[in-house]
mmCIF file of C-alpha atoms in Angstrom:
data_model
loop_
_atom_site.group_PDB
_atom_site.id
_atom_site.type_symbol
_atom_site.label_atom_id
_atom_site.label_comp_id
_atom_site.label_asym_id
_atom_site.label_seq_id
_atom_site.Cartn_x
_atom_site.Cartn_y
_atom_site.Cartn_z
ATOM 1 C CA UNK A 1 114.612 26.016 46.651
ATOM 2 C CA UNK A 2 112.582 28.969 45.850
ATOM 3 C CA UNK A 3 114.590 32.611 46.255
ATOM 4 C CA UNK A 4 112.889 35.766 46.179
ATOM 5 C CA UNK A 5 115.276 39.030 45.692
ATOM 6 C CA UNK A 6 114.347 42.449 47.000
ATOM 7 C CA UNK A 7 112.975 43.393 43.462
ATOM 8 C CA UNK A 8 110.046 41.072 42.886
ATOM 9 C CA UNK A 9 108.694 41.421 46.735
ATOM 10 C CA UNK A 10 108.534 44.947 45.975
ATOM 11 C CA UNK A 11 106.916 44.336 42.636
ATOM 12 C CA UNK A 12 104.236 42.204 44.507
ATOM 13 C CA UNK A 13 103.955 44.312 47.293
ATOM 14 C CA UNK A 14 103.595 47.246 44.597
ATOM 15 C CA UNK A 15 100.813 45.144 42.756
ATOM 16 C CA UNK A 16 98.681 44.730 45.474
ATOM 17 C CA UNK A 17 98.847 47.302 48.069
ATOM 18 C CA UNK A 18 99.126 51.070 45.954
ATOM 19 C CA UNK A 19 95.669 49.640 44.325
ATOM 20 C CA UNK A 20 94.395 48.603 47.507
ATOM 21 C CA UNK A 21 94.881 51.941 48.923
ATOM 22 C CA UNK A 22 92.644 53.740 46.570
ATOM 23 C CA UNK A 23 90.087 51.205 46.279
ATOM 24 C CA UNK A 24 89.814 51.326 50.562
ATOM 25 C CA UNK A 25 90.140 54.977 50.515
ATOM 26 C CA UNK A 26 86.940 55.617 47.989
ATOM 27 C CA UNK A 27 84.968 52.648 50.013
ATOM 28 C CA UNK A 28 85.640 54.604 53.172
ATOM 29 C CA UNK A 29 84.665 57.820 52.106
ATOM 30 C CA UNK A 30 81.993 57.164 49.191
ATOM 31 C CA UNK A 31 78.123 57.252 49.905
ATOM 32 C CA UNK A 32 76.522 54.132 51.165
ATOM 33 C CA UNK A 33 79.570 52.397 51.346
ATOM 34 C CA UNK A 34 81.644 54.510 53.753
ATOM 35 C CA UNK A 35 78.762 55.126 56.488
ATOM 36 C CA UNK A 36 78.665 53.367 60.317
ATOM 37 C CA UNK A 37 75.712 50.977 59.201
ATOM 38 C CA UNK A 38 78.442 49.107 57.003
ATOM 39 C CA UNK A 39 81.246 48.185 59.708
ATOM 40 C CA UNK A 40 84.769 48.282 58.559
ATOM 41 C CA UNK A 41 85.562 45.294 58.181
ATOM 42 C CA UNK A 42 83.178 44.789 55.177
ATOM 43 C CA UNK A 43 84.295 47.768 53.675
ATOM 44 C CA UNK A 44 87.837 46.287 54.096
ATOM 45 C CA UNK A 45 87.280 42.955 52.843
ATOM 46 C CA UNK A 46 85.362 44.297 49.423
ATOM 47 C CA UNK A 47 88.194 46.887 48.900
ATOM 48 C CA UNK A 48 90.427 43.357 49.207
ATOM 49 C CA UNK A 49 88.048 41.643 46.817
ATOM 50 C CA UNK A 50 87.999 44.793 44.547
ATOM 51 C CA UNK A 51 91.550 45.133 44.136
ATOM 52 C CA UNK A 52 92.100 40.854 43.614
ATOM 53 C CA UNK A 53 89.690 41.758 40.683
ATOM 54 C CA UNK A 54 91.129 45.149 38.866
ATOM 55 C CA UNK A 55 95.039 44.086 39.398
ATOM 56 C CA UNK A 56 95.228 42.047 36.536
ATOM 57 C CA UNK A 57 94.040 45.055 34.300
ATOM 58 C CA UNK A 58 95.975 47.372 35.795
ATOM 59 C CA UNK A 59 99.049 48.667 33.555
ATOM 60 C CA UNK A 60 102.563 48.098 35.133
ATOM 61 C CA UNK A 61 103.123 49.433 38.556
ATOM 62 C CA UNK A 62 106.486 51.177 39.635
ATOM 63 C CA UNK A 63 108.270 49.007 42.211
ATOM 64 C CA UNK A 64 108.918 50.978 45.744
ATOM 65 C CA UNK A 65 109.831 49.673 49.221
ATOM 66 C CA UNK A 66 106.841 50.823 51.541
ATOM 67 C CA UNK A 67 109.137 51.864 54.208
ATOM 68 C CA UNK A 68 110.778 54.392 52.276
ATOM 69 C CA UNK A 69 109.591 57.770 51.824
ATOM 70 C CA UNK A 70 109.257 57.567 48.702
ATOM 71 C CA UNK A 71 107.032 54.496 49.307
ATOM 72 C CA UNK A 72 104.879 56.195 52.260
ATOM 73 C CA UNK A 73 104.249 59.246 49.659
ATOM 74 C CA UNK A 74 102.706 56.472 46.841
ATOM 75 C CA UNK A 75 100.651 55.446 49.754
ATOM 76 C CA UNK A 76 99.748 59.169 50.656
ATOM 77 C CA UNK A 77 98.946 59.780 46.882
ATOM 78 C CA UNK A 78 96.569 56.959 46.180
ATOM 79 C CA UNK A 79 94.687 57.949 49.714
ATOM 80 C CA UNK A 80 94.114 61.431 48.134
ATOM 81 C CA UNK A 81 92.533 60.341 45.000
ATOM 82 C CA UNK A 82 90.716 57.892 46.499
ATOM 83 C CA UNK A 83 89.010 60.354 48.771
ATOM 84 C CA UNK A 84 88.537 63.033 46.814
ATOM 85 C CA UNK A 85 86.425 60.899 44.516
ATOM 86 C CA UNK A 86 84.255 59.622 47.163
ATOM 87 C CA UNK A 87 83.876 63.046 48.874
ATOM 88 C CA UNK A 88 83.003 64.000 45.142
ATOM 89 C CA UNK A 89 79.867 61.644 45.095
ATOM 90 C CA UNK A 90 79.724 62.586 48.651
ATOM 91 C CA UNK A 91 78.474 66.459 46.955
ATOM 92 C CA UNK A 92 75.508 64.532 45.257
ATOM 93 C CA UNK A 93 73.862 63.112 48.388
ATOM 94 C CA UNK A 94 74.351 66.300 50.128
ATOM 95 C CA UNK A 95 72.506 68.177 47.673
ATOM 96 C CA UNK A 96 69.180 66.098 48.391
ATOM 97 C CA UNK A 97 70.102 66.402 51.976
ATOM 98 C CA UNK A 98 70.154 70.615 51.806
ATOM 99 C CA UNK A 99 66.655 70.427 50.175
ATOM 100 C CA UNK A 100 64.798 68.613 52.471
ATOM 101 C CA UNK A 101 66.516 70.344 55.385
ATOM 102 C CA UNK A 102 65.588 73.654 53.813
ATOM 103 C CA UNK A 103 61.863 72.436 52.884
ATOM 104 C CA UNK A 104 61.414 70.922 56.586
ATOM 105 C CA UNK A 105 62.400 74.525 57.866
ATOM 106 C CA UNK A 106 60.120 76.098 56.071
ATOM 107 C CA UNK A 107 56.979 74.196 56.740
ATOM 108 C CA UNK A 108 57.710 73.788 60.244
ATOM 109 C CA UNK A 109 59.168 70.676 60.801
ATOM 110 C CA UNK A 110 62.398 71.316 61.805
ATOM 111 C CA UNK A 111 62.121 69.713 65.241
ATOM 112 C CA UNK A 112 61.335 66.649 63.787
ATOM 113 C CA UNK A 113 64.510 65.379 63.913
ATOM 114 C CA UNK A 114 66.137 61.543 64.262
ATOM 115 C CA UNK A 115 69.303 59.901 64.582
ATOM 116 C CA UNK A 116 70.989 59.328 61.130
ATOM 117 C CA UNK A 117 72.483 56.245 60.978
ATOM 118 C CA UNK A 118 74.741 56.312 58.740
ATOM 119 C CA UNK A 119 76.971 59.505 60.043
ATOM 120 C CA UNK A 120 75.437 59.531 63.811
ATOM 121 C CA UNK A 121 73.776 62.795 63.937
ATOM 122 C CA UNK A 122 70.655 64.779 64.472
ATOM 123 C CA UNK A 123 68.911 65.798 60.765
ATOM 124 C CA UNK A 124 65.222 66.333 59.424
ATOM 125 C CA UNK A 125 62.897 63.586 59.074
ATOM 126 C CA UNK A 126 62.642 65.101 55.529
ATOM 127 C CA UNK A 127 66.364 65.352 55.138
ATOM 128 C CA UNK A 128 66.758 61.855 56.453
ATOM 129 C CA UNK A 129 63.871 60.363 53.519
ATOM 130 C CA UNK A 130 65.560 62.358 50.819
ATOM 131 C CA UNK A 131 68.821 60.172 51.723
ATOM 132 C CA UNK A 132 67.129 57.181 51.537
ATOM 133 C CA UNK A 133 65.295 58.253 48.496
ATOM 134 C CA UNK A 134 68.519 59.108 46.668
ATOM 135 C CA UNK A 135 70.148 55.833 47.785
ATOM 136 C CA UNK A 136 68.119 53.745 46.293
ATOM 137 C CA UNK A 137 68.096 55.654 43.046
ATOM 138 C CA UNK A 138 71.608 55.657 43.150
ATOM 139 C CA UNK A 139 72.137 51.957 44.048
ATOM 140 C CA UNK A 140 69.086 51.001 41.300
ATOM 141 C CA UNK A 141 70.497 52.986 38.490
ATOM 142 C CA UNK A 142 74.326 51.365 39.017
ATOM 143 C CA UNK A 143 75.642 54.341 40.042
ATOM 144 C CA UNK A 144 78.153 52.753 41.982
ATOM 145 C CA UNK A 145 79.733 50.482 39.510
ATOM 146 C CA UNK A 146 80.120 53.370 37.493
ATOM 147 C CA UNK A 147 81.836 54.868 40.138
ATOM 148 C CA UNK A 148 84.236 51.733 39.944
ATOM 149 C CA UNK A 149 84.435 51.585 36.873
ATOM 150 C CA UNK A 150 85.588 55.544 37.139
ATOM 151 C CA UNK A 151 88.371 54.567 39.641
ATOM 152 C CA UNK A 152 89.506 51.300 37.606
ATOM 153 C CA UNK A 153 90.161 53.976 34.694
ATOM 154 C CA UNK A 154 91.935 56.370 36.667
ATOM 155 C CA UNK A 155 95.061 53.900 37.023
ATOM 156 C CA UNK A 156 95.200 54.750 33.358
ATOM 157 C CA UNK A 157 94.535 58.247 33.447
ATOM 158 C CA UNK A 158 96.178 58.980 36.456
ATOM 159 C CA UNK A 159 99.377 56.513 37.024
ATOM 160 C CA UNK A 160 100.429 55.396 40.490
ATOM 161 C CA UNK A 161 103.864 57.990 40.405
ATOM 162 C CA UNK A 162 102.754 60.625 38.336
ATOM 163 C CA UNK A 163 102.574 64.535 39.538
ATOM 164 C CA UNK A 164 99.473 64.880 41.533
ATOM 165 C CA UNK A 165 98.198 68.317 39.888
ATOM 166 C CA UNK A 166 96.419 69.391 43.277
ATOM 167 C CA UNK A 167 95.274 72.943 41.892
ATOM 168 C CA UNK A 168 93.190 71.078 39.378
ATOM 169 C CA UNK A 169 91.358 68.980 41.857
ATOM 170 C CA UNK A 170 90.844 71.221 44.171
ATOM 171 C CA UNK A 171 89.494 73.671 41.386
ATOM 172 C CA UNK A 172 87.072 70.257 40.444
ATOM 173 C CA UNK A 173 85.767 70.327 44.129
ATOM 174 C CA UNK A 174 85.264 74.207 44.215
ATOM 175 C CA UNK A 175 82.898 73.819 41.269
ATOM 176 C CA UNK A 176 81.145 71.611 42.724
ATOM 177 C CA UNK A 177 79.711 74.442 45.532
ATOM 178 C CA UNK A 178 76.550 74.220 43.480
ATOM 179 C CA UNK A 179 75.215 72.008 46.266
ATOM 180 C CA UNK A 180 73.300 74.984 48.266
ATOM 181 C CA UNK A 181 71.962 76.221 44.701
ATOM 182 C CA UNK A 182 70.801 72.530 43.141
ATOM 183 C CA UNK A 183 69.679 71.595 46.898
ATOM 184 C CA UNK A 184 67.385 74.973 46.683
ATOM 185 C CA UNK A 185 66.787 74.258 42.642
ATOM 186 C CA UNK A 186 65.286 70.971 43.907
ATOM 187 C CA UNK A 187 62.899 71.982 46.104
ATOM 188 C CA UNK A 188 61.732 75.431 44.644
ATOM 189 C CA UNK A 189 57.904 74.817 44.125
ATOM 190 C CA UNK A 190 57.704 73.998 47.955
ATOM 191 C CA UNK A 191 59.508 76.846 48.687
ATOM 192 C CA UNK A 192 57.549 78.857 46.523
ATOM 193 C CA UNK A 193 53.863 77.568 47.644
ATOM 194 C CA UNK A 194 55.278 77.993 51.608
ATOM 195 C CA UNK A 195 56.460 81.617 51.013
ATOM 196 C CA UNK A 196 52.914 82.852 49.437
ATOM 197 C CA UNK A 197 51.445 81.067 52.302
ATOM 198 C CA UNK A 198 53.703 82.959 55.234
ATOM 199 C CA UNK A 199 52.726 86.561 52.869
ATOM 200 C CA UNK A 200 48.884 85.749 53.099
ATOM 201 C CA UNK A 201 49.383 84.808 57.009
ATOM 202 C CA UNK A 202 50.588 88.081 57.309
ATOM 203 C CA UNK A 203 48.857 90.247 55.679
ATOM 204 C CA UNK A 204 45.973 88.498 57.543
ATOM 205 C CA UNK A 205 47.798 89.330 60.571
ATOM 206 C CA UNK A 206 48.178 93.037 59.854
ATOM 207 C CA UNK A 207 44.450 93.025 58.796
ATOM 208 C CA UNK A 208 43.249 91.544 61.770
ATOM 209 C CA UNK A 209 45.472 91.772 64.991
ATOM 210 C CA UNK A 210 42.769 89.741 67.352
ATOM 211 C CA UNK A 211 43.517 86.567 64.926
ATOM 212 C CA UNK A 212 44.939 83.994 67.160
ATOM 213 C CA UNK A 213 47.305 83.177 63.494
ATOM 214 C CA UNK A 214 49.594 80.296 65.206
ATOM 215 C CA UNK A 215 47.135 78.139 65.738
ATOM 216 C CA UNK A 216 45.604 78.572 61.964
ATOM 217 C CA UNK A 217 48.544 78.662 60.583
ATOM 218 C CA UNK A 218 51.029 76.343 61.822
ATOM 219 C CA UNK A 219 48.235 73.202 61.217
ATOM 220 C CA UNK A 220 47.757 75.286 57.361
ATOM 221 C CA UNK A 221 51.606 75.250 56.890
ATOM 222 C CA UNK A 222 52.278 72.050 57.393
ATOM 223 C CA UNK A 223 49.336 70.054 55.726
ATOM 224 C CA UNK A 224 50.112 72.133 52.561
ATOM 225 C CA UNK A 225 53.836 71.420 52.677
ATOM 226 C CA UNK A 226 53.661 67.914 53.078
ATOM 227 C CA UNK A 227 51.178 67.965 50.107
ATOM 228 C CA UNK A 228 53.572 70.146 48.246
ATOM 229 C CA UNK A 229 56.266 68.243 49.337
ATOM 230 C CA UNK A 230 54.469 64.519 48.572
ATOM 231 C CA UNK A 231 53.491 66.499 44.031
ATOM 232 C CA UNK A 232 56.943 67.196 44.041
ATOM 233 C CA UNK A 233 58.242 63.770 44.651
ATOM 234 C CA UNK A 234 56.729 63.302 40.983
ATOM 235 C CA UNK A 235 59.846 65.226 39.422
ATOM 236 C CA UNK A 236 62.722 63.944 41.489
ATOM 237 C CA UNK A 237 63.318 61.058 39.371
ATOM 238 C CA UNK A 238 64.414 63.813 36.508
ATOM 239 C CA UNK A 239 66.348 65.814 39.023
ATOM 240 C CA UNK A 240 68.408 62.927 39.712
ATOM 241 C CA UNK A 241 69.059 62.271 36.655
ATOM 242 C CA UNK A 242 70.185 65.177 35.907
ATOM 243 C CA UNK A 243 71.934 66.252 39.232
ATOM 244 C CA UNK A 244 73.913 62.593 38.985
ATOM 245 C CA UNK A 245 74.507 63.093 35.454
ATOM 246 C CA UNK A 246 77.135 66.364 36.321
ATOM 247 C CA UNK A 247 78.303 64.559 39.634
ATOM 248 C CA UNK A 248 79.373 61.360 37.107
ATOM 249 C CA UNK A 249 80.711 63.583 34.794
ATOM 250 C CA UNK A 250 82.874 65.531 36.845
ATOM 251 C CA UNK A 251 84.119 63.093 38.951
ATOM 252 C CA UNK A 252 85.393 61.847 35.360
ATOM 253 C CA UNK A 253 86.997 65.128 34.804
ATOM 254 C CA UNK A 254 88.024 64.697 38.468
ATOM 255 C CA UNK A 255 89.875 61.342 36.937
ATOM 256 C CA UNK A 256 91.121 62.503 33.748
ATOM 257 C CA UNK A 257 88.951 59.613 32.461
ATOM 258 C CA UNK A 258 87.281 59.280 28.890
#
């Protein structure tokens, strides 16, 4: 008759869930992955799959009963990392999102707005292609198995057990406020071309007061930044590589990883 002590259920247990909780706690929370268009269930059952896969690399885990507190505070800490390193590639997306919110502003097209799927809420049309744009660069160029691969390393780098340092992560995710700057970065020539455009409508306007200058120049405005808009797509494939570039490398930092 088979007899299981205390000890090896917890070992199990150990194997299996502390793993699982990161691994569900980046799919929730990382781009693509943790939005409403992929239900939770899916998210679930890959995060099951994911974990059935990277257990048998893992190095030993420290046994724990999950009822204890010492067990619910494992839990806790493999929650945290797991979301701050999908909030960190969270950052990335954002940044394309800023730009064409800011660009869409500034050629008049802010009340051309839609449903986002994937988070439920009103943004630009231009906002809502530059997430879709920056999707499928990130899903083409394997962005997310690096981001696995980032999280399979950090049970190395950072043991299930071991001090959470939270001053250091939290000094990771303040450095990554550059989102407003590489957002605006990203879209300067439209910005640029717009602005020069508003200055000549006004002097215009201040030359000739009779000038009916809405009607020239909201039609103007927009044409030009759509144009604009359409010669800059040209350079976003270097500005991604780039921009995802630091985001990989500091959610490496982020991990402690090589």
């Amino acid at each position: 008759m088979l007899e299981l002590t205390d000890a090896q259920i917890g070992t199990w247990v150990a194997t299996f869930m502390l793993p699982m909780f990161r691994v569900t706690a980046l799919l929730m929370t990382m781009p693509i992955f943790g939005t409403k268009m992929l239900p939770a269930r899916v998210r679930l059952y890959a995060a099951l799959a994911i974990t059935v896969v990277i257990v048998p690399a893992l190095p030993p885990l420290p046994e724990f009963d999950p009822l204890s507190l010492r067990g619910l505070m494992l839990c806790g800490e493999q929650i945290i990392i797991g979301a701050l390193f999908g909030f960190s590639l969270q950052l990335l997306f954002q940044v394309f999102v800023i730009a064409g919110q800011i660009v869409a502003v500034q050629m008049g097209m802010a009340f051309a707005s839609m449903v986002d799927p994937a988070n439920g809420v009103n943004v630009a049309v231009v906002s809502q292609f530059m997430t879709m744009l920056v999707s499928i660069l990130f899903l083409l160029m394997n962005g997310h198995l690096v981001a696995f691969e980032i999280l399979t390393e950090s049970f190395t780098t950072l043991p299930v057990g071991s001090a959470l340092l939270v001053s250091h992560y939290w000094e990771m995710v303040a450095r990554m406020s550059w989102v407003f700057g590489a957002g605006l970065l990203l879209i300067l020539p439209v910005v640029a071309a717009l602005l020069v455009v508003n200055i000549a409508f006004g002097v215009m306007t201040r030359a000739a007061p009779s000038l009916n200058i809405f009607s020239i120049g909201f039609p103007l405005t927009l044409v030009l930044g759509i144009w604009m808009f359409w010669v800059g797509l040209a350079d976003v494939h270097s500005h991604y590589q780039a921009l995802v570039t630091e985001a990989l490398q500091w959610l490496r930092d982020l991990a402690q990883a090589r």
